Amino acid sequence: MKNNLSLKIIIISTLTAVFINIFFGRLIAAKISTWPVLNRLQILNPQAPIVINTREEVRVSETGDVVKTVNAAKSKISAVVMKGSGNILQLGTAINLTSDGLFLTVESVIAGKQPNQLVVKLDNGKFGEVSEIIRDPATGLVVLKTGLNGMGLADLGESDQLTTGERVVLLDASLQDYLVSFQDSNISEDQESDMLGKFSSDFPTRSFVLTPSVSKLPGEAVVDLKNRFMGIRDGETVISSDVIKDFLVRFLANSGNALRPEFGFEYRITGKLESELLEIPFGAVIEKISAGSPSQKAGLKINDVLIAVGGQSINQENSLEKLLGKYKPGDEVIINILRQNIPESITIIPAELK
């Protein structure tokens, strides 16, 4: 009799323990373990991943990532300010470029202004007067030179790595210390999609497209959720970080002078389908040639298909824009073309873009 009673007690105890473990340990504890009070006291802190087998939809919010991005990036942008008679006015935003006082913005921020009218204000409240304005005629980028130093610097990413749908943050500097305004956006078209447009040999435009959003002031910084600066917004267009980096290489290599080559033609990229149906290589179809340009003088013609520059084939990794951007005025540039499906090569000596 006692043995039967003991067996019943063991069975009931086991079943009760299993029930408590399933109902409380896995369901109730899993839900309340995220309460802030219990987290601070380290009570019911789960030691293994929690698996939820209900039909509830589980979403991971990126709000925290956006806040982290804003807080990390805000010290790397600055306000461009105009001094007036008795007042000041913020014109736009610039990104902190170098530790010795160079800032990068766009032409629409400082259009028509002289250096002695402008001041750059850091996130921490320090400011410096602009001593020089250096313009890039090809991109609309502008470098502002000041006497500031020691500020946080923007980390330029690779904009061609952005994908359609990816989330980014648009940052505007402020006249108030340690304060920025921001808005969410997404990539609606990546740079690869943008390759299907019409382009100029002299004006770099490869970029991505953002979902529609209101631009507060020009010069907004476009930052991804890994805190990499992917471009500068200028109205509805974005000057991508890839274009910015190419400009900086040219700018720094020429002692602060953004020398640009002028070729003088317009083109479109042949798509994959067109290449396959017409049995032509991937390349650039010449659609317009400027009168008196270096390309016209070299013998380039409309409908020529440009397939290589300096021995490097044009493809999605090596865009024509990128290949032409490696040269400076006066260089001899060997161009491989197809003219009525017959291979030819010509040499173009680019002038300086004014």
Short mmCIF file of C-alpha atoms in Angstrom, two decimals:
data_model
loop_
_atom_site.label_atom_id
_atom_site.label_comp_id
_atom_site.label_asym_id
_atom_site.label_seq_id
_atom_site.Cartn_x
_atom_site.Cartn_y
_atom_site.Cartn_z
CA MET A 1 0.00 0.00 0.00
CA LYS A 2 2.78 2.38 0.95
CA ASN A 3 4.62 1.51 -2.26
CA ASN A 4 1.56 2.37 -4.36
CA LEU A 5 1.15 5.67 -2.50
CA SER A 6 4.83 6.54 -3.03
CA LEU A 7 4.56 5.72 -6.74
CA LYS A 8 1.49 7.97 -7.09
CA ILE A 9 3.32 10.83 -5.31
CA ILE A 10 6.34 10.45 -7.65
CA ILE A 11 4.13 10.45 -10.77
CA ILE A 12 2.09 13.45 -9.62
CA SER A 13 5.26 15.36 -8.65
CA THR A 14 6.87 14.62 -12.04
CA LEU A 15 3.82 15.70 -13.98
CA THR A 16 3.52 18.86 -11.88
CA ALA A 17 7.20 19.72 -12.46
CA VAL A 18 6.85 19.20 -16.22
CA PHE A 19 3.70 21.36 -16.29
CA ILE A 20 5.37 24.17 -14.30
CA ASN A 21 8.48 24.01 -16.49
CA ILE A 22 6.46 24.27 -19.73
CA PHE A 23 3.85 26.77 -18.60
CA PHE A 24 5.96 29.01 -16.37
CA GLY A 25 9.57 28.42 -17.35
CA ARG A 26 9.07 28.63 -21.12
CA LEU A 27 5.96 30.72 -21.65
CA ILE A 28 5.44 33.04 -18.69
CA ALA A 29 9.13 33.54 -17.84
CA ALA A 30 10.02 34.09 -21.48
CA LYS A 31 7.49 36.91 -21.74
CA ILE A 32 8.23 38.68 -18.44
CA SER A 33 12.02 38.24 -18.60
CA THR A 34 12.21 41.26 -20.87
CA TRP A 35 10.64 43.57 -18.25
CA PRO A 36 13.17 46.38 -17.46
CA VAL A 37 12.90 45.89 -13.67
CA LEU A 38 13.71 42.19 -13.91
CA ASN A 39 16.54 42.89 -16.36
CA ARG A 40 18.16 45.37 -13.96
CA LEU A 41 17.88 42.89 -11.09
CA GLN A 42 19.11 40.05 -13.34
CA ILE A 43 16.00 38.03 -12.46
CA LEU A 44 14.76 35.54 -15.04
CA ASN A 45 17.54 36.59 -17.34
CA PRO A 46 17.33 33.98 -20.14
CA GLN A 47 20.53 32.05 -20.69
CA ALA A 48 19.49 30.59 -24.05
CA PRO A 49 17.60 31.83 -27.09
CA ILE A 50 13.85 32.15 -26.57
CA VAL A 51 11.75 30.32 -29.13
CA ILE A 52 8.21 31.61 -29.57
CA ASN A 53 5.90 29.07 -31.12
CA THR A 54 2.73 31.16 -31.08
CA ARG A 55 1.17 32.70 -34.18
CA GLU A 56 2.18 36.21 -33.15
CA GLU A 57 4.31 38.03 -35.75
CA VAL A 58 7.69 38.96 -34.33
CA ARG A 59 9.31 42.15 -35.68
CA VAL A 60 12.80 43.50 -35.00
CA SER A 61 12.72 47.29 -34.82
CA GLU A 62 15.53 49.27 -36.44
CA THR A 63 14.68 52.36 -34.42
CA GLY A 64 17.57 51.70 -32.07
CA ASP A 65 19.96 51.40 -35.01
CA VAL A 66 18.77 54.73 -36.40
CA VAL A 67 19.30 56.47 -33.05
CA LYS A 68 22.80 54.95 -32.75
CA THR A 69 23.62 56.09 -36.29
CA VAL A 70 22.47 59.65 -35.61
CA ASN A 71 24.39 59.87 -32.34
CA ALA A 72 27.56 58.49 -33.93
CA ALA A 73 27.38 60.67 -37.04
CA LYS A 74 26.24 64.02 -35.68
CA SER A 75 29.74 65.10 -34.62
CA LYS A 76 30.94 64.51 -38.19
CA ILE A 77 28.73 67.10 -39.87
CA SER A 78 28.70 70.88 -39.47
CA ALA A 79 26.47 73.83 -40.24
CA VAL A 80 27.38 76.29 -43.00
CA VAL A 81 26.38 79.74 -41.78
CA MET A 82 26.22 83.14 -43.46
CA LYS A 83 27.05 86.25 -41.47
CA GLY A 84 24.67 89.12 -42.16
CA SER A 85 24.31 92.62 -40.85
CA GLY A 86 22.95 91.94 -37.40
CA ASN A 87 21.92 88.33 -38.01
CA ILE A 88 23.12 84.89 -39.08
CA LEU A 89 21.49 82.35 -41.38
CA GLN A 90 22.15 78.65 -41.80
CA LEU A 91 22.62 77.88 -45.49
CA GLY A 92 23.03 74.11 -45.28
CA THR A 93 25.16 71.23 -44.06
CA ALA A 94 28.77 70.17 -44.72
CA ILE A 95 30.56 66.95 -43.82
CA ASN A 96 33.84 67.13 -41.90
CA LEU A 97 36.48 66.15 -44.42
CA THR A 98 39.95 66.49 -42.88
CA SER A 99 41.33 67.19 -39.41
CA ASP A 100 43.05 70.37 -40.63
CA GLY A 101 39.86 72.26 -41.36
CA LEU A 102 38.44 71.16 -44.73
CA PHE A 103 34.69 70.65 -45.12
CA LEU A 104 32.70 69.29 -48.05
CA THR A 105 29.35 70.60 -49.21
CA VAL A 106 27.54 71.38 -52.47
CA GLU A 107 27.38 74.46 -54.69
CA SER A 108 23.73 75.17 -53.90
CA VAL A 109 24.68 75.79 -50.24
CA ILE A 110 27.08 78.65 -50.94
CA ALA A 111 25.97 79.86 -54.40
CA GLY A 112 26.91 83.50 -54.90
CA LYS A 113 28.65 83.81 -51.52
CA GLN A 114 32.18 84.95 -50.80
CA PRO A 115 34.49 83.30 -48.23
CA ASN A 116 34.36 86.29 -45.85
CA GLN A 117 30.58 85.87 -45.60
CA LEU A 118 30.74 82.26 -44.42
CA VAL A 119 31.34 80.44 -41.14
CA VAL A 120 31.41 76.71 -40.43
CA LYS A 121 29.98 75.68 -37.03
CA LEU A 122 30.89 72.31 -35.49
CA ASP A 123 28.47 70.15 -33.54
CA ASN A 124 30.15 71.16 -30.27
CA GLY A 125 29.66 74.87 -30.87
CA LYS A 126 33.13 75.79 -32.10
CA PHE A 127 33.20 77.74 -35.34
CA GLY A 128 35.70 78.97 -37.88
CA GLU A 129 35.58 81.50 -40.68
CA VAL A 130 35.93 80.26 -44.25
CA SER A 131 39.17 81.43 -45.83
CA GLU A 132 38.80 79.77 -49.24
CA ILE A 133 36.13 78.15 -51.45
CA ILE A 134 37.28 75.44 -53.89
CA ARG A 135 34.74 74.30 -56.49
CA ASP A 136 34.60 71.19 -58.65
CA PRO A 137 32.99 72.18 -61.97
CA ALA A 138 32.12 68.59 -62.84
CA THR A 139 30.18 67.49 -59.76
CA GLY A 140 28.98 70.60 -57.93
CA LEU A 141 31.03 69.62 -54.88
CA VAL A 142 32.59 72.44 -52.87
CA VAL A 143 35.45 72.37 -50.36
CA LEU A 144 35.43 75.01 -47.62
CA LYS A 145 38.78 75.79 -46.03
CA THR A 146 38.85 76.95 -42.38
CA GLY A 147 41.27 77.11 -39.47
CA LEU A 148 39.36 74.53 -37.42
CA ASN A 149 40.95 71.27 -36.30
CA GLY A 150 40.37 68.22 -34.15
CA MET A 151 36.80 67.50 -35.24
CA GLY A 152 35.27 64.09 -35.94
CA LEU A 153 35.68 63.00 -39.55
CA ALA A 154 33.18 61.35 -41.87
CA ASP A 155 33.89 57.76 -42.93
CA LEU A 156 33.05 57.50 -46.64
CA GLY A 157 31.51 54.19 -47.64
CA GLU A 158 31.12 52.52 -51.04
CA SER A 159 27.82 53.68 -52.47
CA ASP A 160 27.81 51.01 -55.17
CA GLN A 161 27.31 48.47 -52.37
CA LEU A 162 23.94 49.95 -51.39
CA THR A 163 20.98 47.80 -52.38
CA THR A 164 17.43 48.69 -53.33
CA GLY A 165 15.28 48.90 -50.20
CA GLU A 166 18.20 49.50 -47.84
CA ARG A 167 17.50 51.94 -45.05
CA VAL A 168 19.54 55.14 -44.68
CA VAL A 169 19.38 58.30 -42.56
CA LEU A 170 19.42 61.88 -43.84
CA LEU A 171 21.21 64.25 -41.45
CA ASP A 172 20.98 68.05 -41.21
CA ALA A 173 23.33 70.05 -39.00
CA SER A 174 21.88 72.65 -36.65
CA LEU A 175 22.76 76.05 -35.22
CA GLN A 176 22.16 74.56 -31.77
CA ASP A 177 25.00 72.69 -30.09
CA TYR A 178 24.92 68.87 -30.09
CA LEU A 179 21.66 68.83 -32.02
CA VAL A 180 20.86 67.56 -35.50
CA SER A 181 17.64 66.87 -37.35
CA PHE A 182 17.20 63.65 -39.29
CA GLN A 183 14.73 61.63 -41.30
CA ASP A 184 14.51 58.05 -42.47
CA SER A 185 14.76 57.13 -46.11
CA ASN A 186 15.33 54.08 -48.29
CA ILE A 187 17.20 53.32 -51.48
CA SER A 188 14.60 53.14 -54.26
CA GLU A 189 17.17 52.56 -57.03
CA ASP A 190 20.76 51.45 -56.51
CA GLN A 191 23.74 52.55 -58.64
CA GLU A 192 23.56 49.51 -60.89
CA SER A 193 19.99 50.47 -61.87
CA ASP A 194 21.20 53.99 -62.59
CA MET A 195 23.60 52.66 -65.26
CA LEU A 196 20.74 52.50 -67.76
CA GLY A 197 20.46 56.28 -68.16
CA LYS A 198 22.19 58.79 -70.41
CA PHE A 199 25.54 60.19 -69.31
CA SER A 200 28.16 62.79 -70.06
CA SER A 201 31.84 61.93 -70.36
CA ASP A 202 32.75 65.04 -68.37
CA PHE A 203 30.25 65.17 -65.50
CA PRO A 204 30.25 62.21 -63.04
CA THR A 205 26.69 61.36 -62.06
CA ARG A 206 26.69 57.71 -60.93
CA SER A 207 24.52 57.59 -57.86
CA PHE A 208 21.51 56.01 -56.19
CA VAL A 209 17.94 57.27 -55.80
CA LEU A 210 16.20 57.85 -52.47
CA THR A 211 12.52 57.43 -51.70
CA PRO A 212 10.75 60.82 -51.89
CA SER A 213 11.35 62.98 -48.84
CA VAL A 214 11.38 66.69 -48.08
CA SER A 215 14.83 68.28 -48.26
CA LYS A 216 15.18 70.85 -45.49
CA LEU A 217 18.42 72.49 -46.54
CA PRO A 218 20.97 71.43 -49.19
CA GLY A 219 24.01 69.41 -48.17
CA GLU A 220 22.19 66.74 -46.16
CA ALA A 221 24.45 63.82 -45.33
CA VAL A 222 23.25 60.37 -46.37
CA VAL A 223 24.41 57.79 -43.82
CA ASP A 224 23.77 54.04 -43.73
CA LEU A 225 23.04 52.12 -40.53
CA LYS A 226 26.71 51.14 -40.24
CA ASN A 227 27.58 54.83 -39.83
CA ARG A 228 29.17 55.16 -43.26
CA PHE A 229 28.61 58.34 -45.23
CA MET A 230 27.14 57.35 -48.61
CA GLY A 231 26.59 60.73 -50.19
CA ILE A 232 25.52 64.36 -49.97
CA ARG A 233 22.03 65.33 -50.97
CA ASP A 234 21.50 68.30 -53.24
CA GLY A 235 17.79 68.83 -53.74
CA GLU A 236 16.35 65.70 -55.32
CA THR A 237 19.74 64.36 -56.41
CA VAL A 238 22.52 62.70 -54.43
CA ILE A 239 26.23 63.06 -55.07
CA SER A 240 27.38 59.55 -54.15
CA SER A 241 30.34 58.66 -51.96
CA ASP A 242 31.97 56.94 -54.96
CA VAL A 243 31.95 60.23 -56.88
CA ILE A 244 33.12 62.09 -53.76
CA LYS A 245 36.08 59.73 -53.28
CA ASP A 246 37.13 60.07 -56.91
CA PHE A 247 37.01 63.84 -56.52
CA LEU A 248 39.08 63.73 -53.32
CA VAL A 249 41.79 61.63 -54.96
CA ARG A 250 42.02 64.18 -57.76
CA PHE A 251 41.79 67.13 -55.35
CA LEU A 252 44.54 65.91 -53.00
CA ALA A 253 46.81 64.75 -55.84
CA ASN A 254 46.74 68.21 -57.42
CA SER A 255 47.48 70.24 -54.28
CA GLY A 256 43.89 71.29 -53.74
CA ASN A 257 43.07 71.90 -57.40
CA ALA A 258 40.26 69.78 -58.82
CA LEU A 259 41.60 69.42 -62.37
CA ARG A 260 39.04 67.67 -64.57
CA PRO A 261 39.51 66.25 -68.07
CA GLU A 262 37.13 67.30 -70.86
CA PHE A 263 36.32 64.67 -73.50
CA GLY A 264 33.15 66.18 -74.92
CA PHE A 265 30.69 63.36 -75.66
CA GLU A 266 27.46 61.87 -74.33
CA TYR A 267 26.65 58.17 -74.23
CA ARG A 268 24.33 55.46 -72.99
CA ILE A 269 25.26 52.04 -71.67
CA THR A 270 24.18 48.97 -73.63
CA GLY A 271 22.05 46.72 -71.46
CA LYS A 272 22.51 42.99 -71.14
CA LEU A 273 19.53 42.21 -73.38
CA GLU A 274 20.69 44.62 -76.09
CA SER A 275 24.19 43.14 -76.02
CA GLU A 276 22.86 39.60 -76.41
CA LEU A 277 20.26 40.33 -79.11
CA LEU A 278 22.58 42.48 -81.23
CA GLU A 279 25.62 40.34 -80.42
CA ILE A 280 27.75 43.28 -79.37
CA PRO A 281 29.98 43.60 -76.31
CA PHE A 282 28.88 45.46 -73.21
CA GLY A 283 29.84 49.09 -73.78
CA ALA A 284 28.81 52.70 -74.32
CA VAL A 285 27.00 53.91 -77.42
CA ILE A 286 28.07 57.44 -78.40
CA GLU A 287 24.96 59.62 -78.83
CA LYS A 288 26.34 63.16 -79.02
CA ILE A 289 29.72 64.80 -79.62
CA SER A 290 30.38 68.44 -78.79
CA ALA A 291 31.66 70.60 -81.63
CA GLY A 292 35.37 71.33 -81.33
CA SER A 293 35.78 68.89 -78.43
CA PRO A 294 38.80 66.62 -77.98
CA SER A 295 36.63 63.63 -78.97
CA GLN A 296 35.59 65.23 -82.24
CA LYS A 297 39.19 66.17 -83.02
CA ALA A 298 40.24 62.57 -82.35
CA GLY A 299 37.66 61.20 -84.82
CA LEU A 300 35.03 59.74 -82.48
CA LYS A 301 31.62 59.43 -84.21
CA ILE A 302 27.99 59.08 -83.17
CA ASN A 303 26.89 55.40 -82.85
CA ASP A 304 30.44 54.23 -82.16
CA VAL A 305 30.34 51.64 -79.37
CA LEU A 306 33.09 52.30 -76.86
CA ILE A 307 34.18 49.00 -75.31
CA ALA A 308 37.50 49.71 -73.52
CA VAL A 309 39.61 52.56 -72.16
CA GLY A 310 43.36 52.21 -71.70
CA GLY A 311 43.13 48.45 -72.19
CA GLN A 312 40.41 47.99 -69.52
CA SER A 313 37.06 46.66 -70.67
CA ILE A 314 33.90 48.51 -69.72
CA ASN A 315 31.61 46.46 -67.48
CA GLN A 316 29.45 46.84 -64.40
CA GLU A 317 32.49 46.84 -62.12
CA ASN A 318 34.52 49.14 -64.39
CA SER A 319 32.05 51.80 -65.51
CA LEU A 320 33.09 54.19 -68.29
CA GLU A 321 32.68 57.06 -65.85
CA LYS A 322 35.14 55.46 -63.46
CA LEU A 323 37.66 54.66 -66.21
CA LEU A 324 37.61 58.16 -67.73
CA GLY A 325 37.95 59.65 -64.25
CA LYS A 326 41.45 58.20 -63.89
CA TYR A 327 42.87 60.63 -66.45
CA LYS A 328 43.89 64.26 -66.23
CA PRO A 329 44.01 66.99 -68.86
CA GLY A 330 46.75 66.39 -71.45
CA ASP A 331 46.95 62.61 -71.00
CA GLU A 332 46.86 60.34 -74.04
CA VAL A 333 43.78 58.16 -73.65
CA ILE A 334 43.51 55.12 -75.94
CA ILE A 335 39.88 54.25 -76.66
CA ASN A 336 38.77 50.94 -78.20
CA ILE A 337 35.55 51.14 -80.19
CA LEU A 338 33.34 49.17 -82.54
CA ARG A 339 32.35 51.15 -85.64
CA GLN A 340 29.74 49.23 -87.63
CA ASN A 341 31.00 46.12 -85.81
CA ILE A 342 34.58 46.71 -86.95
CA PRO A 343 37.12 47.12 -84.08
CA GLU A 344 39.13 50.34 -84.12
CA SER A 345 41.16 52.36 -81.64
CA ILE A 346 41.58 56.11 -81.36
CA THR A 347 43.59 58.36 -79.06
CA ILE A 348 41.91 61.27 -77.29
CA ILE A 349 43.88 63.99 -75.50
CA PRO A 350 41.40 65.57 -73.06
CA ALA A 351 41.42 69.31 -72.40
CA GLU A 352 40.86 70.88 -68.99
CA LEU A 353 37.22 71.20 -68.05
CA LYS A 354 36.30 74.79 -67.23
#
